[in-house]
Amino acid sequence: MVRNRTHIPQLSPIGCDFAALLAITAIGIALPFFVESRYFLSQLTLFLIWATVVSQWNIVMGFAGIFSLAQMALFAFGGYFTAVLGKYFGVNLAIGTFIAGFATVGVSLIIGFACLRLRGIYVALLTFAITQTAVLLVNSDTACIIGTGATCQTLTGGQRGLSQFGDYGFRELLGRDYQIGNFYVALATMVLAIGLSILIVRGPLGYAFRALRDNEAVAVSVGINRYKYQLLVFAASAFVTGIAGGVYAAHFKVVGPSILGFPVMAFLVSMLVVGGLGKLWGPIVGAALLMLIDEQLKDFAEYRNMGLGILIVFFIVLAPDGLVGMFEKIWQLLRNRRPQREDNNSAGRVAAKKGTLQNFEGN
Amino acid sequence: MGESFLTLKNICCGYNSVDVIKGVSIDIPRGAVVGLVGPNGHGKTTLLRAISGLVRLRSGSIKLRGETISELSADRVVARGVAHMPQGDLVFPQMSVRENLLMGAYLPAARADSAKQLEYVHNLFPKLSERTEQLASGLSGGERRMLGIGRGLMTKSELIMIDEPSLGLAPLMIEHIYDVIRALKAEGRTLIVVEENVSRLTDLADELHLLDDGHVVWSGGGADLMSDDVLMKTYLGG
Amino acid sequence: METVILVLVSGLTLSGMYALSAIGLSLTWGALGMLNMAHGAFLAVGSYVCFTIITQLGAPMWLAIPMAVIISGLVGLLVYLLIVRQMFRHPAFETNIIIATIGLAILSENTILNFFGAYPFRQPLVIEGGFRLSGIFIPYQNIAILASSVVLVGLVGILLGKTRTGRAIRATSMNKDAALLMGVPVGQVYAQVMAVSGCLAAVSGIMLSTITTLSPTMGDAPMVKAFIIVAVAGLGNVYGAFFIAIGFGLLEAIFQFTFGVRLAFPLLLLLVIASLIWRPNGFFGSATILRN
């Protein structure tokens, strides 16, 4: 049941989102000046990286409805690519990260093409299999590129991983406070990621996917080409993900098969789910909360993954829209109106009137 | 006309929180043949699905023989003697014609007599018995329709709901199907038929309900409807 | 000739294990429309339970195996009742159930890890000895696995084809609404399917553990293979899954022999991708399931 909204002059939804992003950016810029501990700053940097990756995964899975389980593989690819460029080709890591973004787009497009004609579950299966294969290939990498025996260096570093490939050079610039440099790079990446997300969700791509989800036949008849948009989403989300991989490599100065493993994927899935799958701000909320929880539970390392598993199941069964979803419902209740359900005539509206953001509820 | 067999009281239901049926109340006596007519997309199919339990009610109630069935899952509703032959037939594609028909006799009540029922259906639709081992996915549209109706008949239900019996069928076949419906009526079953072409129902139906935009806008006899030019033009395309 | 026999034996053994695992997954996929990422966990749970029953309770093999299988079936049932059933109503069920089962898999693997540790225990179920065929030594173990697979697949086939329960399962897989209209208690069918799937996975896992060793993550790789087999065969087509499983096991053995263990799987994967592009609905698949 749709009620008439009283027209209160306010920012359009997209304006609200960018305002929020601006606020977050401001906080982020100011943050290092208040943080003493180097460890804490490093953890914040990690938070930014994870929030980036999860936000892009959220776009693919939550908004576009593509069950891709290959996000970690893309992130890892970006990291490894940057590291390999730095180690074997002497490419400056900043440039390498940038290139890695594009390279990751390439890989993502390949995966996207492979999945193009597949529907739903098949995509999940295929991307899962691809990720597992990547894990296998890396873990069993024993072909020496340089040196032999004790000095053997494999392309991916095998189970040991890659190290000593350089960094962003902040040590020279900032001395003892070099962590701050990495932090700002990560911040910039996350802001870029969220900004991109906002544009995708609120823009024509978001409309298209909502239309496709609500009623595919109508959407197609209006000229929405599922294949084209699917590939676009794959490409767009891969760019920042690859860059995030590069930032990870530069910050931690090591990339290993652990980032492809189940524990890391579990961690990110938790963030996705706890924050709220398909919610624009879900990834940030989820990442923040999970890093906090993880920090508190550091002493119970063995039970960490068990706890993650329980958390995932708990949330997805009982609160599938995550924390952001819960906040939204509470907000609606407080504003004394019925929870507005998703408008399910997106396809019709696209056909009728492109442009006017009327009664737009976004998520 | 006996006491009410099926009572729909102010029911509202739909899909994705958009209501298709917006407050419908109908009383159907035992042994009656009731027709649901009206323009497409205005709720006739949804109404049948609400009765059989495939669609949950948002409000209102449905009572069968005095018992409220609106909270029951579809399989429980069916067990109380309701057969629903849906639009689109929903045959089981990888089962043969025979297996499909036997699925109709899944419930214990129908299983006992399944052999006899099978013969009955084969006599009704000889074309179907020719194809008894063929997979349902390989049937033509008309054959699928026959299978859908035949399968529904296997349930030996007292209440029979058919959604668009003549859709996609050749005229001869349509006559045949309506003969079947007449025979069922003679047996004393209660029938609800959704039909686009009102003229087919005029002699057959005891009462017609005209559905528009999820409401019953008119109820009455078939002859009355056909002779009312305003109604015919407004809702049924003249 | 010798290599042929070797490859055949190892290939068919693999096929047998994969067939059972894939059939369970295909049933779940077909009837419930869910990708069960906890399938590998069922494999592991079955193996570890069997191991525990034998070593801790001292039960003999013929008792331990059925018990472990039944327990896994109950776990499958529990998963349905506690998790799947709650999630059905949500429109994003297909995505959410993947995540939920991922969570379950993580929980299960780490519970096993905490309980048993990562030590690669050996399943005390080995049948010693073998016979010679044209000079090649064929272990009885493999024959036992193959024989059990054939028997179990046959049983599942009979269940599906000849019993009322089987008809209900098949009908539900083909068209849930139509099944409901026939009076099929679809909710019960779901529960049954998940229980059977759990049982089949357990058997597959126990077999696998007799050839390799126990490990908390032992179900991961077989699960991926089961997924692939079922996808290539086509949505919910159990018989198709069986045949593709045979082909897959044989192909894997051939590839392993020709290209080495490391490259075998990636190459298989390429083949799979190609086949899925050629036939996005699988070889024997038909129209997609009607999810209400």
CSV table of N, CA, C and O in Angstrom, one decimal, chain C residues 96-156:
chain,number,residue,atom,x,y,z
C,96,ASN,N,20.5,-16.0,-0.2
C,96,ASN,CA,20.7,-16.1,1.3
C,96,ASN,C,21.0,-17.5,1.7
C,96,ASN,O,21.8,-17.7,2.7
C,97,ILE,N,20.4,-18.5,1.1
C,97,ILE,CA,20.7,-19.9,1.5
C,97,ILE,C,22.1,-20.3,1.2
C,97,ILE,O,22.8,-21.1,2.0
C,98,ILE,N,22.7,-19.7,0.2
C,98,ILE,CA,24.1,-20.0,-0.1
C,98,ILE,C,25.0,-19.4,1.0
C,98,ILE,O,25.9,-20.1,1.5
C,99,ILE,N,24.7,-18.2,1.5
C,99,ILE,CA,25.4,-17.6,2.5
C,99,ILE,C,25.2,-18.4,3.8
C,99,ILE,O,26.2,-18.7,4.6
C,100,ALA,N,24.0,-18.8,4.1
C,100,ALA,CA,23.7,-19.5,5.3
C,100,ALA,C,24.5,-20.8,5.4
C,100,ALA,O,25.0,-21.2,6.4
C,101,THR,N,24.5,-21.5,4.2
C,101,THR,CA,25.2,-22.8,4.2
C,101,THR,C,26.7,-22.6,4.2
C,101,THR,O,27.4,-23.4,4.8
C,102,ILE,N,27.2,-21.5,3.7
C,102,ILE,CA,28.6,-21.2,3.9
C,102,ILE,C,28.9,-21.0,5.4
C,102,ILE,O,29.9,-21.6,5.9
C,103,GLY,N,28.0,-20.3,6.0
C,103,GLY,CA,28.2,-20.1,7.5
C,103,GLY,C,28.2,-21.5,8.2
C,103,GLY,O,29.1,-21.7,9.1
C,104,LEU,N,27.3,-22.3,7.8
C,104,LEU,CA,27.2,-23.7,8.4
C,104,LEU,C,28.5,-24.4,8.2
C,104,LEU,O,29.0,-25.1,9.1
C,105,ALA,N,29.0,-24.3,6.9
C,105,ALA,CA,30.2,-25.1,6.6
C,105,ALA,C,31.4,-24.6,7.4
C,105,ALA,O,32.1,-25.4,8.0
C,106,ILE,N,31.5,-23.3,7.6
C,106,ILE,CA,32.6,-22.7,8.4
C,106,ILE,C,32.4,-23.2,9.9
C,106,ILE,O,33.4,-23.7,10.5
C,107,LEU,N,31.2,-23.2,10.4
C,107,LEU,CA,30.9,-23.6,11.7
C,107,LEU,C,31.3,-25.1,11.9
C,107,LEU,O,32.0,-25.5,12.8
C,108,SER,N,30.9,-25.9,11.0
C,108,SER,CA,31.1,-27.3,11.1
C,108,SER,C,32.6,-27.6,11.0
C,108,SER,O,33.1,-28.4,11.8
C,109,GLU,N,33.3,-27.1,10.0
C,109,GLU,CA,34.7,-27.3,9.8
C,109,GLU,C,35.5,-27.0,11.1
C,109,GLU,O,36.4,-27.7,11.5
C,110,ASN,N,35.2,-25.8,11.6
C,110,ASN,CA,35.9,-25.4,12.8
C,110,ASN,C,35.6,-26.1,14.0
C,110,ASN,O,36.4,-26.2,14.9
C,111,THR,N,34.3,-26.6,14.1
C,111,THR,CA,34.0,-27.4,15.3
C,111,THR,C,34.7,-28.7,15.2
C,111,THR,O,35.3,-29.1,16.2
C,112,ILE,N,34.8,-29.3,14.1
C,112,ILE,CA,35.6,-30.5,13.9
C,112,ILE,C,37.0,-30.2,14.2
C,112,ILE,O,37.7,-31.0,14.9
C,113,LEU,N,37.5,-29.1,13.8
C,113,LEU,CA,38.9,-28.7,14.0
C,113,LEU,C,39.2,-28.6,15.5
C,113,LEU,O,40.2,-29.1,16.0
C,114,ASN,N,38.3,-28.0,16.2
C,114,ASN,CA,38.5,-27.8,17.6
C,114,ASN,C,38.4,-29.1,18.4
C,114,ASN,O,39.0,-29.3,19.4
C,115,PHE,N,37.4,-30.0,17.9
C,115,PHE,CA,37.2,-31.2,18.6
C,115,PHE,C,38.3,-32.2,18.4
C,115,PHE,O,38.8,-32.9,19.3
C,116,PHE,N,38.7,-32.4,17.1
C,116,PHE,CA,39.6,-33.5,16.7
C,116,PHE,C,41.0,-33.0,16.4
C,116,PHE,O,41.9,-33.8,16.3
C,117,GLY,N,41.1,-31.7,16.2
C,117,GLY,CA,42.4,-31.2,15.7
C,117,GLY,C,42.6,-31.5,14.3
C,117,GLY,O,41.7,-32.1,13.6
C,118,ALA,N,43.7,-31.1,13.7
C,118,ALA,CA,43.9,-31.3,12.3
C,118,ALA,C,44.6,-32.6,11.9
C,118,ALA,O,45.0,-32.8,10.8
C,119,TYR,N,44.9,-33.4,12.9
C,119,TYR,CA,45.6,-34.6,12.7
C,119,TYR,C,44.9,-35.5,11.7
C,119,TYR,O,43.7,-35.8,11.8
C,120,PRO,N,45.7,-35.9,10.6
C,120,PRO,CA,45.0,-36.7,9.6
C,120,PRO,C,44.8,-38.2,10.0
C,120,PRO,O,45.6,-39.0,9.7
C,121,PHE,N,43.7,-38.4,10.8
C,121,PHE,CA,43.4,-39.7,11.2
C,121,PHE,C,43.1,-40.6,10.1
C,121,PHE,O,42.7,-40.2,9.0
C,122,ARG,N,43.4,-41.9,10.3
C,122,ARG,CA,43.0,-42.9,9.2
C,122,ARG,C,41.7,-43.5,9.6
C,122,ARG,O,41.5,-43.9,10.8
C,123,GLN,N,40.8,-43.7,8.7
C,123,GLN,CA,39.6,-44.3,9.0
C,123,GLN,C,39.8,-45.8,9.1
C,123,GLN,O,40.3,-46.4,8.2
C,124,PRO,N,39.5,-46.4,10.3
C,124,PRO,CA,39.8,-47.8,10.5
C,124,PRO,C,38.9,-48.7,9.8
C,124,PRO,O,38.2,-49.5,10.4
C,125,LEU,N,38.7,-48.5,8.5
C,125,LEU,CA,37.7,-49.3,7.8
C,125,LEU,C,38.3,-50.0,6.6
C,125,LEU,O,37.7,-50.4,5.7
C,126,VAL,N,39.6,-50.1,6.6
C,126,VAL,CA,40.3,-50.5,5.4
C,126,VAL,C,40.1,-52.1,5.2
C,126,VAL,O,40.3,-52.8,6.2
C,127,ILE,N,39.8,-52.4,4.1
C,127,ILE,CA,39.7,-53.8,3.7
C,127,ILE,C,41.1,-54.2,3.1
C,127,ILE,O,41.4,-53.7,2.0
C,128,GLU,N,41.8,-55.0,3.7
C,128,GLU,CA,43.2,-55.3,3.2
C,128,GLU,C,43.1,-56.2,2.0
C,128,GLU,O,42.1,-57.0,1.8
C,129,GLY,N,44.2,-56.1,1.3
C,129,GLY,CA,44.4,-57.1,0.2
C,129,GLY,C,43.7,-56.8,-1.1
C,129,GLY,O,43.0,-55.7,-1.3
C,130,GLY,N,43.9,-57.6,-2.1
C,130,GLY,CA,43.4,-57.3,-3.4
C,130,GLY,C,43.6,-58.5,-4.3
C,130,GLY,O,44.0,-59.6,-3.8
C,131,PHE,N,43.4,-58.3,-5.6
C,131,PHE,CA,43.7,-59.4,-6.5
C,131,PHE,C,44.4,-58.9,-7.7
C,131,PHE,O,44.5,-57.7,-7.9
C,132,ARG,N,44.8,-59.8,-8.5
C,132,ARG,CA,45.6,-59.4,-9.7
C,132,ARG,C,44.8,-59.6,-11.0
C,132,ARG,O,44.2,-60.6,-11.2
C,133,LEU,N,44.8,-58.6,-11.7
C,133,LEU,CA,44.1,-58.7,-13.0
C,133,LEU,C,45.1,-58.3,-14.1
C,133,LEU,O,45.5,-57.1,-14.2
C,134,SER,N,45.5,-59.3,-14.9
C,134,SER,CA,46.5,-59.1,-15.9
C,134,SER,C,47.7,-58.3,-15.4
C,134,SER,O,48.1,-57.3,-16.0
C,135,GLY,N,48.1,-58.7,-14.2
C,135,GLY,CA,49.3,-58.2,-13.7
C,135,GLY,C,49.1,-56.9,-12.8
C,135,GLY,O,50.0,-56.5,-12.1
C,136,ILE,N,48.0,-56.4,-12.9
C,136,ILE,CA,47.8,-55.2,-12.0
C,136,ILE,C,47.1,-55.6,-10.7
C,136,ILE,O,46.2,-56.3,-10.7
C,137,PHE,N,47.6,-54.9,-9.7
C,137,PHE,CA,47.0,-55.2,-8.3
C,137,PHE,C,45.8,-54.3,-8.1
C,137,PHE,O,45.9,-53.1,-8.2
C,138,ILE,N,44.7,-54.9,-7.9
C,138,ILE,CA,43.5,-54.2,-7.6
C,138,ILE,C,43.0,-54.4,-6.2
C,138,ILE,O,42.6,-55.5,-5.8
C,139,PRO,N,43.0,-53.4,-5.4
C,139,PRO,CA,42.7,-53.5,-4.0
C,139,PRO,C,41.2,-53.8,-3.8
C,139,PRO,O,40.3,-53.3,-4.5
C,140,TYR,N,40.9,-54.7,-2.9
C,140,TYR,CA,39.5,-55.0,-2.6
C,140,TYR,C,38.7,-53.8,-2.1
C,140,TYR,O,37.6,-53.6,-2.3
C,141,GLN,N,39.5,-52.9,-1.5
C,141,GLN,CA,38.9,-51.6,-1.0
C,141,GLN,C,38.2,-50.9,-2.2
C,141,GLN,O,37.0,-50.5,-2.0
C,142,ASN,N,38.8,-50.8,-3.3
C,142,ASN,CA,38.2,-50.1,-4.4
C,142,ASN,C,37.0,-50.8,-4.9
C,142,ASN,O,36.0,-50.2,-5.2
C,143,ILE,N,37.1,-52.2,-5.0
C,143,ILE,CA,35.9,-52.9,-5.4
C,143,ILE,C,34.8,-52.7,-4.5
C,143,ILE,O,33.6,-52.6,-4.9
C,144,ALA,N,35.1,-52.7,-3.2
C,144,ALA,CA,34.0,-52.5,-2.2
C,144,ALA,C,33.3,-51.2,-2.4
C,144,ALA,O,32.1,-51.1,-2.3
C,145,ILE,N,34.1,-50.2,-2.6
C,145,ILE,CA,33.6,-48.9,-2.8
C,145,ILE,C,32.7,-48.9,-4.1
C,145,ILE,O,31.5,-48.4,-4.0
C,146,LEU,N,33.2,-49.4,-5.1
C,146,LEU,CA,32.4,-49.4,-6.3
C,146,LEU,C,31.1,-50.2,-6.2
C,146,LEU,O,30.1,-49.8,-6.6
C,147,ALA,N,31.2,-51.4,-5.5
C,147,ALA,CA,30.0,-52.2,-5.3
C,147,ALA,C,29.0,-51.5,-4.5
C,147,ALA,O,27.8,-51.5,-4.8
C,148,SER,N,29.5,-50.9,-3.4
C,148,SER,CA,28.5,-50.1,-2.5
C,148,SER,C,27.9,-49.0,-3.3
C,148,SER,O,26.7,-48.8,-3.2
C,149,SER,N,28.7,-48.3,-4.1
C,149,SER,CA,28.1,-47.2,-4.9
C,149,SER,C,27.0,-47.7,-5.8
C,149,SER,O,25.9,-47.1,-5.8
C,150,VAL,N,27.3,-48.8,-6.5
C,150,VAL,CA,26.3,-49.3,-7.4
C,150,VAL,C,25.0,-49.7,-6.6
C,150,VAL,O,23.9,-49.3,-7.1
C,151,VAL,N,25.2,-50.4,-5.5
C,151,VAL,CA,24.0,-50.8,-4.7
C,151,VAL,C,23.2,-49.6,-4.3
C,151,VAL,O,22.0,-49.5,-4.4
C,152,LEU,N,23.9,-48.6,-3.7
C,152,LEU,CA,23.2,-47.4,-3.2
C,152,LEU,C,22.5,-46.6,-4.3
C,152,LEU,O,21.4,-46.2,-4.1
C,153,VAL,N,23.2,-46.4,-5.4
C,153,VAL,CA,22.6,-45.7,-6.5
C,153,VAL,C,21.3,-46.5,-7.0
C,153,VAL,O,20.3,-45.9,-7.2
C,154,GLY,N,21.5,-47.8,-7.0
C,154,GLY,CA,20.3,-48.6,-7.4
C,154,GLY,C,19.1,-48.4,-6.4
C,154,GLY,O,18.0,-48.2,-6.8
C,155,LEU,N,19.5,-48.3,-5.1
C,155,LEU,CA,18.4,-48.1,-4.1
C,155,LEU,C,17.7,-46.8,-4.3
C,155,LEU,O,16.5,-46.7,-4.2
C,156,VAL,N,18.6,-45.7,-4.5
C,156,VAL,CA,18.0,-44.4,-4.7
C,156,VAL,C,17.1,-44.4,-6.0
C,156,VAL,O,16.1,-43.8,-6.0
